[in-house]
Coordinates of C-alpha atoms in Angstrom, one line a residue:
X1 CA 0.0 0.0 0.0
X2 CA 2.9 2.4 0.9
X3 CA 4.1 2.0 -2.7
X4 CA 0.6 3.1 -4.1
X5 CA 0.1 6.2 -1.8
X6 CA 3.7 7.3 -3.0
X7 CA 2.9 7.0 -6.3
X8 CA -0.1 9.4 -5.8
X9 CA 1.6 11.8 -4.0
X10 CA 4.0 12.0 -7.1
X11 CA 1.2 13.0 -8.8
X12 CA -0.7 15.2 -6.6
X13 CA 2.4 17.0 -5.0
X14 CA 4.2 17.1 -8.5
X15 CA 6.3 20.2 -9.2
X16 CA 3.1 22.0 -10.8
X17 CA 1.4 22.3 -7.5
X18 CA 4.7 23.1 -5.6
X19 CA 5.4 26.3 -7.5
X20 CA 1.2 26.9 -7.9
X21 CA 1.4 27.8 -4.2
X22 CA 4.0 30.2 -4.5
X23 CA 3.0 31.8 -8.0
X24 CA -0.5 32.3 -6.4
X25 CA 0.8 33.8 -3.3
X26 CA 2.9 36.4 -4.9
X27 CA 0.0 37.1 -7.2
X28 CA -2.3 37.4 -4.7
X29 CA 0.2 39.8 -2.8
X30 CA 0.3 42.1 -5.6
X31 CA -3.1 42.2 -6.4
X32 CA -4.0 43.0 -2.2
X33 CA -0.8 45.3 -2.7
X34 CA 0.5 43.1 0.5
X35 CA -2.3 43.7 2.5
X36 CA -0.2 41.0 5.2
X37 CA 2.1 43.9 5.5
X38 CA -0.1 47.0 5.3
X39 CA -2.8 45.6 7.6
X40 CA -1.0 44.0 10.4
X41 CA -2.5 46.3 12.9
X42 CA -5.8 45.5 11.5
X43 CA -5.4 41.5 11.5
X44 CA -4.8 42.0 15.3
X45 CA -7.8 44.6 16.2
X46 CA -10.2 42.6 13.9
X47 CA -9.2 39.4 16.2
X48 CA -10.9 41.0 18.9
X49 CA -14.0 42.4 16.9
X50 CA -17.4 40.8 16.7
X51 CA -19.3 39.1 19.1
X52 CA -20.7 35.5 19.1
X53 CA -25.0 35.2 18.4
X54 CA -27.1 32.6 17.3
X55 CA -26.1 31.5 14.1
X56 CA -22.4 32.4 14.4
X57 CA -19.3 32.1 16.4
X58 CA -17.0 35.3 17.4
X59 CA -14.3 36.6 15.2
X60 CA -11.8 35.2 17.9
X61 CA -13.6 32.0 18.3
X62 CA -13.5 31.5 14.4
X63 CA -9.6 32.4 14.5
X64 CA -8.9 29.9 17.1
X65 CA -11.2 26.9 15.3
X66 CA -8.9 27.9 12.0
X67 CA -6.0 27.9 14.4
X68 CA -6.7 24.7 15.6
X69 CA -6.9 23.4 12.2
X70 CA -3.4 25.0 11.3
X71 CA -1.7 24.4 14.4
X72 CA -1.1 20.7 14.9
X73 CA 1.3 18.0 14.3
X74 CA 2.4 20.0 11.3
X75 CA 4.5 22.3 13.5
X76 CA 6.5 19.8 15.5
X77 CA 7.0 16.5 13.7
X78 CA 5.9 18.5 10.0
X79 CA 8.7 21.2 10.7
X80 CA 11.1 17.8 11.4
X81 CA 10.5 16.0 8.6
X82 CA 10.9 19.4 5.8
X83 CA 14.4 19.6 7.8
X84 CA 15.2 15.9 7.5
X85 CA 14.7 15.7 3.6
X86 CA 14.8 19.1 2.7
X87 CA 17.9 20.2 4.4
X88 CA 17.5 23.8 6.9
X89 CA 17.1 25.5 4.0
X90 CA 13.4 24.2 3.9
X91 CA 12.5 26.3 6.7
X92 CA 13.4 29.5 4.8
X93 CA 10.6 28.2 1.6
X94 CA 8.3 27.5 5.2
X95 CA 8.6 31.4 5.6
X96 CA 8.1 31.9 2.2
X97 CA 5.0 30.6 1.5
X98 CA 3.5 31.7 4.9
X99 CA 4.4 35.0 3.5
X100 CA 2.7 35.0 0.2
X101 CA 0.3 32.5 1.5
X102 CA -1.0 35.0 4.1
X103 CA -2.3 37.2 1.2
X104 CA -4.2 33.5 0.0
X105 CA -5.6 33.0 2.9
X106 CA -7.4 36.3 2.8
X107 CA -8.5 35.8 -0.3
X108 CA -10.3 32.5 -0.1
X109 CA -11.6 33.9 3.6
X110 CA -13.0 36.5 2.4
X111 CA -15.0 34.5 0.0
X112 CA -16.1 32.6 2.5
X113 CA -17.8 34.8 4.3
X114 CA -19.0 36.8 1.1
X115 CA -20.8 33.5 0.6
X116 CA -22.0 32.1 3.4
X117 CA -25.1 30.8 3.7
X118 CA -27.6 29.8 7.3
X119 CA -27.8 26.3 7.4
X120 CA -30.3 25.0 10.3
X121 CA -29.9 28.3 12.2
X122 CA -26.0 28.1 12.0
X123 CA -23.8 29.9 9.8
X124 CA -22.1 27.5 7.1
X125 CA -19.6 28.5 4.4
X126 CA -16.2 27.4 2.4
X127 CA -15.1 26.7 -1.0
X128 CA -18.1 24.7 -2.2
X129 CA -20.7 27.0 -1.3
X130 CA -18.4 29.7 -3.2
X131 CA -17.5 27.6 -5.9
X132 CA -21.5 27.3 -6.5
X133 CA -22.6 30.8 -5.7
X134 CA -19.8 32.6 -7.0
X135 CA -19.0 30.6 -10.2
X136 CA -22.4 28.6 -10.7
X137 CA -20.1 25.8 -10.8
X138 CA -21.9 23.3 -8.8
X139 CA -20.6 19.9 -10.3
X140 CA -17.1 21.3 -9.3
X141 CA -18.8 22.4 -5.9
X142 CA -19.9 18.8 -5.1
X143 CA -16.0 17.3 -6.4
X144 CA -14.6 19.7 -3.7
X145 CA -17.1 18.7 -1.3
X146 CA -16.7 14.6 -1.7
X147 CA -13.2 15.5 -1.3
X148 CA -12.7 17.3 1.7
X149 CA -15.3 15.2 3.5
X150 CA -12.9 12.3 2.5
X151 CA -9.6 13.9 3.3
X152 CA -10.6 15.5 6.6
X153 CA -12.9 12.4 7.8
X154 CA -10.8 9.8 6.4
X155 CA -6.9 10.2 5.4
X156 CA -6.2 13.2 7.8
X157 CA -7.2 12.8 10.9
X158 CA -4.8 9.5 11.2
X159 CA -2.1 11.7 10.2
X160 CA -2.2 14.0 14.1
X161 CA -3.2 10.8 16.5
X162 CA -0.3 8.6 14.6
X163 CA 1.9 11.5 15.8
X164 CA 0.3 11.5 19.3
X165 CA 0.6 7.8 19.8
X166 CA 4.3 7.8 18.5
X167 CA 5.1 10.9 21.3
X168 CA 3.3 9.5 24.2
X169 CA 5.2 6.2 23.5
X170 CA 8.8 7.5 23.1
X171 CA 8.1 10.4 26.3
X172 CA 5.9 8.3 28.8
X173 CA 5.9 4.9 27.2
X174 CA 2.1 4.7 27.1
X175 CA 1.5 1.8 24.1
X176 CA -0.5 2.9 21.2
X177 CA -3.8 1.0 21.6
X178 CA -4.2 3.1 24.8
X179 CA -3.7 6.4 23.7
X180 CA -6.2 5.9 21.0
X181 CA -8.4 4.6 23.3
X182 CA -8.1 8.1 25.3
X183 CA -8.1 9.8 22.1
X184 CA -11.2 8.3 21.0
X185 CA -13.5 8.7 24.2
X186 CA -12.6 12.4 24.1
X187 CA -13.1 12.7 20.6
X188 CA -16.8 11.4 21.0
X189 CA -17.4 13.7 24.0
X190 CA -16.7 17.2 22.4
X191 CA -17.7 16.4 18.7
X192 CA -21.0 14.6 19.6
X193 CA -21.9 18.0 21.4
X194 CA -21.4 19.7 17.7
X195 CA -19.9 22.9 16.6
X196 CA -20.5 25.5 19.6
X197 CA -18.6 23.0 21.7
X198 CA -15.7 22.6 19.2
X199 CA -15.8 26.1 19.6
X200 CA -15.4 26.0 23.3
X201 CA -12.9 24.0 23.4
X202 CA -10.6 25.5 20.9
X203 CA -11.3 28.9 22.1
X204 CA -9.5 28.4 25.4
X205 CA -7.0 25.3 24.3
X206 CA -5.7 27.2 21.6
X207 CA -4.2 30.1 22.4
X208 CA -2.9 28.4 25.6
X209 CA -0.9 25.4 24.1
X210 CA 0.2 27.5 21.7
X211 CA 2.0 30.2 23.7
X212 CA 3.2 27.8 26.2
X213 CA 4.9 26.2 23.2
X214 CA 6.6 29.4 21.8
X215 CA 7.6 30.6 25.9
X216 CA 9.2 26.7 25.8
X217 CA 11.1 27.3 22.6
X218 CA 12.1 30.8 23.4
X219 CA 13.9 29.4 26.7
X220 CA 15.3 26.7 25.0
X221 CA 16.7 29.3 21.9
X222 CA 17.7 31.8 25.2
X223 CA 19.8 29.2 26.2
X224 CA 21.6 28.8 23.5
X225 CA 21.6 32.5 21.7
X226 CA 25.2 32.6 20.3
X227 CA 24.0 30.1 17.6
X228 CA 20.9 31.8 16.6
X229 CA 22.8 33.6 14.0
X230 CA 24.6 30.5 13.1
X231 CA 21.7 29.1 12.3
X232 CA 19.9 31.8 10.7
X233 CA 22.9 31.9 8.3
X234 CA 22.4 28.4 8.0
X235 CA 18.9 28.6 7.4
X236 CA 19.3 31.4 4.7
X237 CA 22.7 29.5 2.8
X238 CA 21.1 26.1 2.5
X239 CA 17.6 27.8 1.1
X240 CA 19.8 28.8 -1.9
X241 CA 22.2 26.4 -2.4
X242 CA 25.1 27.8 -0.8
X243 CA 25.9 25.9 2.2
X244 CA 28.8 23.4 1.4
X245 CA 26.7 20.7 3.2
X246 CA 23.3 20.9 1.8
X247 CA 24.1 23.1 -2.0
X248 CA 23.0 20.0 -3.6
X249 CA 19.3 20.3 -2.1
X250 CA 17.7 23.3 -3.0
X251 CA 15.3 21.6 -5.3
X252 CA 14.4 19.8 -2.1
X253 CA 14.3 22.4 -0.1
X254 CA 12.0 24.1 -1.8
X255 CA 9.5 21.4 -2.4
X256 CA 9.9 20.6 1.2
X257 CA 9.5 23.4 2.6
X258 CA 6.6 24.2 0.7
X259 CA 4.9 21.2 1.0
X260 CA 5.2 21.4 4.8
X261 CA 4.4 24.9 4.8
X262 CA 1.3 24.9 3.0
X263 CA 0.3 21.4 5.4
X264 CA 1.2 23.7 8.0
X265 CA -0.8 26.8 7.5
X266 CA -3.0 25.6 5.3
X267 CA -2.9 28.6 3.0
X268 CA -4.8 27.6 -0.5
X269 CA -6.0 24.6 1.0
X270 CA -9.2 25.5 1.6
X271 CA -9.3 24.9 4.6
X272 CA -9.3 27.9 6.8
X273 CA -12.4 29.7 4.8
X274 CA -15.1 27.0 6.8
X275 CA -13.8 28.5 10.2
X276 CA -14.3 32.3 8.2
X277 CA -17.5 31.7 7.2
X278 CA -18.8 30.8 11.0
X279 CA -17.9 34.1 12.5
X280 CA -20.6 36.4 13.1
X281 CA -18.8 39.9 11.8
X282 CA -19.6 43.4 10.1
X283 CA -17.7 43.0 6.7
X284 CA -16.0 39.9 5.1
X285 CA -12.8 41.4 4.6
X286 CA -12.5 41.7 8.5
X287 CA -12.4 37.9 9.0
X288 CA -9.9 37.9 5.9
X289 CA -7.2 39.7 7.6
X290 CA -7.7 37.7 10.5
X291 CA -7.2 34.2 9.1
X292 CA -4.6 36.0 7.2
X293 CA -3.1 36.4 10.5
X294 CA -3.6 32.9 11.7
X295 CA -0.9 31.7 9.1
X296 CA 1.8 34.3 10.5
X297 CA 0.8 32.8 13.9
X298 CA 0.8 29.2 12.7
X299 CA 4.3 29.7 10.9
X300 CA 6.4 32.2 12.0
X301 CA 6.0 32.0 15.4
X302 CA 5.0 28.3 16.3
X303 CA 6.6 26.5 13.2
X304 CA 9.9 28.5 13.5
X305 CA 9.9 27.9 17.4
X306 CA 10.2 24.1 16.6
X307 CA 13.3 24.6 13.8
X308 CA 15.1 26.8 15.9
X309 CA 14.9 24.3 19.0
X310 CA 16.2 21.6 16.6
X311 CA 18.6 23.3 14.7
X312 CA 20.5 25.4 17.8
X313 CA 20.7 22.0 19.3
X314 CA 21.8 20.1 16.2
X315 CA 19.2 16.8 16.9
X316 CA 18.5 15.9 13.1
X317 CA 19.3 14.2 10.3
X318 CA 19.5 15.2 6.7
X319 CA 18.5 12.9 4.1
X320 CA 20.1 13.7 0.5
X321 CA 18.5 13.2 -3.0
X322 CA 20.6 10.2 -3.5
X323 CA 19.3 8.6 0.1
X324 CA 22.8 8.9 1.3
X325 CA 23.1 10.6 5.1
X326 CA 24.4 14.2 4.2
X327 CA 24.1 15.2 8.3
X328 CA 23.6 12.5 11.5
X329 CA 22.8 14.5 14.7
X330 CA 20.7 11.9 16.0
X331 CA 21.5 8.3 14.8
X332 CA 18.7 5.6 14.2
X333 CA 16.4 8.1 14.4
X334 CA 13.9 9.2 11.6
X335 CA 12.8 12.4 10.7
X336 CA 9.5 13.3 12.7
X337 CA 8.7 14.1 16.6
X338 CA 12.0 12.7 17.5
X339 CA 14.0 15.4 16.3
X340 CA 12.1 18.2 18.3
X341 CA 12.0 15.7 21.4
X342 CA 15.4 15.3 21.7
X343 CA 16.4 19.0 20.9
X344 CA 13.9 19.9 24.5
X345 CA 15.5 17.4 26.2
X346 CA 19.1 18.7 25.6
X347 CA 17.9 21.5 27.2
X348 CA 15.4 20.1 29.9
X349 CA 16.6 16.5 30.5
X350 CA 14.0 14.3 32.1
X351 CA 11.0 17.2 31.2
X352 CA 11.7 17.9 27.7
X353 CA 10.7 14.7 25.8
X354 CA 7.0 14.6 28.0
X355 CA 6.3 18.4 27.2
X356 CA 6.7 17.9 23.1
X357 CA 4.6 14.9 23.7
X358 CA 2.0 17.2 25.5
X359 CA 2.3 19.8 23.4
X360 CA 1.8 17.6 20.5
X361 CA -1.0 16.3 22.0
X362 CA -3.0 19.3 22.3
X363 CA -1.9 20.4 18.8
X364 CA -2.8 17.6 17.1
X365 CA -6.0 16.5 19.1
X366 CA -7.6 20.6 18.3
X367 CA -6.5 19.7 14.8
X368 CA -8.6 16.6 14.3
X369 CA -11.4 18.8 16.4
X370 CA -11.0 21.5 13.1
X371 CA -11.1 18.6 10.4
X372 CA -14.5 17.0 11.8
X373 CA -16.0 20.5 11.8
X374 CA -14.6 20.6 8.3
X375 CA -15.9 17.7 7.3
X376 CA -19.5 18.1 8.6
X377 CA -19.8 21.9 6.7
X378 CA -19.5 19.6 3.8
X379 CA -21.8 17.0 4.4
X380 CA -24.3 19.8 5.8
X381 CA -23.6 21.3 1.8
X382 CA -23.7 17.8 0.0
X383 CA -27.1 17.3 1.8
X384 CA -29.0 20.7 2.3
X385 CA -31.9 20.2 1.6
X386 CA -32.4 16.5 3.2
X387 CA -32.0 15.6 6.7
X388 CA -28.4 15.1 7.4
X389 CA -28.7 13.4 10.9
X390 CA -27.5 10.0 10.0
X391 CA -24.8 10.5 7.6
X392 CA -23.5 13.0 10.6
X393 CA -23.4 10.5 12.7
X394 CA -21.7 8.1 10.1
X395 CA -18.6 10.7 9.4
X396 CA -18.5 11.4 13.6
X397 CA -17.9 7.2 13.3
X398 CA -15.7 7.4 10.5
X399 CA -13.7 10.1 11.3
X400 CA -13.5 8.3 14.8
X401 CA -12.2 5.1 13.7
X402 CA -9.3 7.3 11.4
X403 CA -8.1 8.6 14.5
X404 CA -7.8 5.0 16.2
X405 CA -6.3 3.4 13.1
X406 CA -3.6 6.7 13.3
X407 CA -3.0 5.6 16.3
X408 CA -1.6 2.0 15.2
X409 CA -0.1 2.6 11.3
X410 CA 3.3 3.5 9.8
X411 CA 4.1 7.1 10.1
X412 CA 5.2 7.3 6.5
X413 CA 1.7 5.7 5.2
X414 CA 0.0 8.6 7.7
X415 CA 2.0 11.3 6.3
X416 CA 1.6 10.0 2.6
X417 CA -2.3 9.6 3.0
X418 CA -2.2 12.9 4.8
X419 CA -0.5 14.7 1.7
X420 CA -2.7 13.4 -0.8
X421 CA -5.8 14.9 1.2
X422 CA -3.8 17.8 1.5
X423 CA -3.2 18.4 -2.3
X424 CA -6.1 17.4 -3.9
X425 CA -7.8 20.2 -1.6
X426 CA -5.5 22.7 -2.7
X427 CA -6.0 21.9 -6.2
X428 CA -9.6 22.2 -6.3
X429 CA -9.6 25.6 -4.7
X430 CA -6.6 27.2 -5.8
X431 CA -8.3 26.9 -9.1
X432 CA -11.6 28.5 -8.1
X433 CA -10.2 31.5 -5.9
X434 CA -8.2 32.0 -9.0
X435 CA -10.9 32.3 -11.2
X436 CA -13.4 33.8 -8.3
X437 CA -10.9 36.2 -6.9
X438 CA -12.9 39.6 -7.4
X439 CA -15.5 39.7 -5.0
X440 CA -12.7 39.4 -2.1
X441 CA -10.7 42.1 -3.8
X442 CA -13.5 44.0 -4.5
X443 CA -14.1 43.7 -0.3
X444 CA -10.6 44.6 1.1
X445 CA -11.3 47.7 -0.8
X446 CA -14.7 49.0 0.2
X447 CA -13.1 48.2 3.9
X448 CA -10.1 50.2 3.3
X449 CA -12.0 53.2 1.6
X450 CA -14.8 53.3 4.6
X451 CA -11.7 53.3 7.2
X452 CA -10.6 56.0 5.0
X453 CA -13.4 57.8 5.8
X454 CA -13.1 57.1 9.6
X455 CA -15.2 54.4 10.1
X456 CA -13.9 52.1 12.8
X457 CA -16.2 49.4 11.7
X458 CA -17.1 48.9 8.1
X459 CA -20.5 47.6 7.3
X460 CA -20.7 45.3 4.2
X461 CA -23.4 45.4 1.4
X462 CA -22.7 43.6 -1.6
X463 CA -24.9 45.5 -4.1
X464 CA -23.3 48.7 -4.3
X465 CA -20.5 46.5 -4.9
X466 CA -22.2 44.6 -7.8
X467 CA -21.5 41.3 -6.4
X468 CA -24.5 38.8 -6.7
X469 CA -25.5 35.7 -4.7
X470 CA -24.8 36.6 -1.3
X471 CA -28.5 36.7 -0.3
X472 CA -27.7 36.5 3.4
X473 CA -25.7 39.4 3.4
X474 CA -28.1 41.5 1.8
X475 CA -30.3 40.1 4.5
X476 CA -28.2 41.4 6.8
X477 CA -27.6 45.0 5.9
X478 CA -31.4 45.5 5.3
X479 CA -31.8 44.7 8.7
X480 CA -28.8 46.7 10.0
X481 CA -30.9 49.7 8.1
X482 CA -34.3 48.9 9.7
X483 CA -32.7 49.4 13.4
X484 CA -31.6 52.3 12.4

């Protein structure tokens, strides 16, 4: 089976898609004349704007469900394995494409908010519902929908727990089987309570895992601050070829580093624009700047607190395009949660190893939270206008019985399901925000011109702005004009 899955992901993850990321970021950044630099500010008031109601979640509740989804295994044993077979020089393409995929991840936002539609008294939205609305599309709606319902329920979700299992064995000892057990009893109790739960849980797990990470990191980088620049240089030399260790890998580097970035922050996958599309805000391009934000958070700070801690410390291992060892810092080990578990334990002996494997636990398990929610948006659009109760139930089963499997499988055939998910998503939509890209430009600048005019809080109507189909936004500035 491992043979087949790598033979997909040669496909899917060919070169095409590799440089499709970056192409569309910088495109994107030019055409939002890098709104993820001008707007910075913005990205962190809007965080705090909007309150939660009935049919949708708070703009910070909605950041910390797409954080969740971002911020998981990707940015401890992901950030490992671009460094074991992409060289350092991978993390500086990680940067990259957080960068230009900031300016993405507004765009297909936006667009999921501009489309969003009230689904059983609960706000639902993504790339299907705006492939359909915004591109009458809907065949290529329901191919999008079919696929993320089967990469988030299905190949995914085995991808986090088999990173989980492999921690809590190496840090506590704890044999697989059990921590799937403990993984799937919690899994029923939160995503059996549905999406105001999810909510609830991310909203407070989130931001708390994810600074205590950072703090961890920035003592273990403290510790060791004469080789920051080392390593920067490092960093910086191998991304380009000219490090005398790693020149040979830049083609790896970059397709590493990419492909772990955009796993990562999960810019272009379409991912992030379901979270969007919950929060209960004044103007779409408010919740655009704020998952725009999420992928600085995801990537800058959480995915370069891992590579510093195992760069400084030198725990890794460098695979070269011929398969030959081109580094050994940690022998017999492969590229993954090891790396990062041994670099804390350098520093911490006897506590570092258990808080990675905590950490990663918290990570991956809000992750797999973010992927059912995911996954039920798009059942709840593949089956609109029937009742959805029992194929609900079958995907909370499904996506159940991924996690335990996780739990028990090679890491490689988790990671290499977990890519494939991963780039068929970000096929389908990069295609469709490409071709659907003006209503979300067409946002960011009726926000900028009403701040321009001093409004604090710019109020969105879409048919001043001649965009059509977004019925429950019109719904919502007629009201906002009754009340005065």
């Amino acid at each position: 089976m491992q043979a087949t899955v790598d033979w997909i992901n040669g496909w899917v993850w060919s070169p095409a898609l590799i440089y499709l990321c970056l192409i569309v970021g910088l495109y994107f950044s030019i055409r939002t004349r890098f709104m993820q630099v001008r707007h910075i500010g913005e990205m962190v008031r809007a965080m705090f704007r909007g309150k939660s109601s009935a049919a949708g979640v708070s703009s910070f509740q909605a950041l910390t469900i797409a954080l969740s989804g971002r911020v998981g295994t990707g940015n401890i044993a992901g950030v490992a394995t671009a460094i074991g077979f992409g060289g350092p020089g991978a993390i500086f393409w990680m940067w990259m494409v957080a960068f230009l995929g900031a300016a993405t991840a507004y765009i297909e936002s936006a667009l999921g908010q501009i489309y969003k539609t009230e689904h059983h008294g609960l706000y639902r939205g993504g790339p299907a519902y705006y492939i359909e609305k915004g591109l009458g599309w809907r065949a290529y709606a329901i191919v999008f929908a079919v696929a993320t319902v089967f990469a988030c329920g299905v190949l995914l979700p085995g991808v986090q727990t088999n990173s989980i299992a492999a921690s809590m064995e190496n840090a506590f000892g704890v044999a697989p089987a059990v921590t799937g057990t403990i993984i799937v009893i919690l899994l029923g109790l939160i995503i059996f309570g549905g999406v105001r739960r999810i909510a609830q849980v991310t909203q407070v797990v989130v931001p708390f895992m994810a600074l205590g990470y950072v703090l961890a990191a920035a003592v273990v980088v403290a510790l060791n601050v004469d080789k920051v620049p080392e390593v920067v240089g490092l960093i910086l030399s191998s991304a380009f070829g000219l490090d005398a260790g790693f020149g040979a890998m830049i083609g790896l580097a970059i397709q590493w580093g990419v492909k772990r970035g955009v796993y990562s922050n999960e810019a272009g996958q379409g991912t992030g624009p379901h979270a969007a599309a919950a929060a209960e805000v004044p103007h779409p391009a408010a919740q655009g700047l704020v998952q725009a934000f999420s992928v600085y958070i995801d990537t800058l700070f959480v995915c370069s607190a891992t590579a510093f801690m195992v760069l400084i410390t030198g725990t890794y291992n460098v695979t070269g395009p011929d398969g030959a060892q081109v580094f050994t810092g940690l022998a017999n080990i492969s590229a993954g949660t090891g790396f990062t578990q041994a670099a804390m334990e350098q520093v911490l002996p006897g506590f570092g190893s258990m808080f990675v494997a905590v950490a990663l636990f918290f990570f991956a398990f809000t992750t797999v939270l973010a992927y059912y929610y995911i996954a039920e948006t798009n059942v709840a659009y593949l089956t609109r206008n029937l009742r959805s109760e029992a194929l609900i139930f079958v995907l909370r089963v499904a996506l159940i019985g991924s996690a335990l499997y996780g739990c028990v499988r090679t890491s490689d055939l988790a990671w290499g399901l977990g890519d494939i998910g991963v780039g068929l998503m970000a096929w389908l939509n990069i295609v469709a925000i490409l071709v659907l890209q003006k209503p979300a430009l067409l946002a960011l600048k009726d926000y900028e011109a009403q701040q321009a005019q001093g409004r604090l809080e710019p109020q969105f109507d879409p048919r001043p702005l001649g965009i059509e189909n977004a019925e429950l936004w019109v719904k919502i500035a007629d009201r906002r004009k009754r009340e005065g």
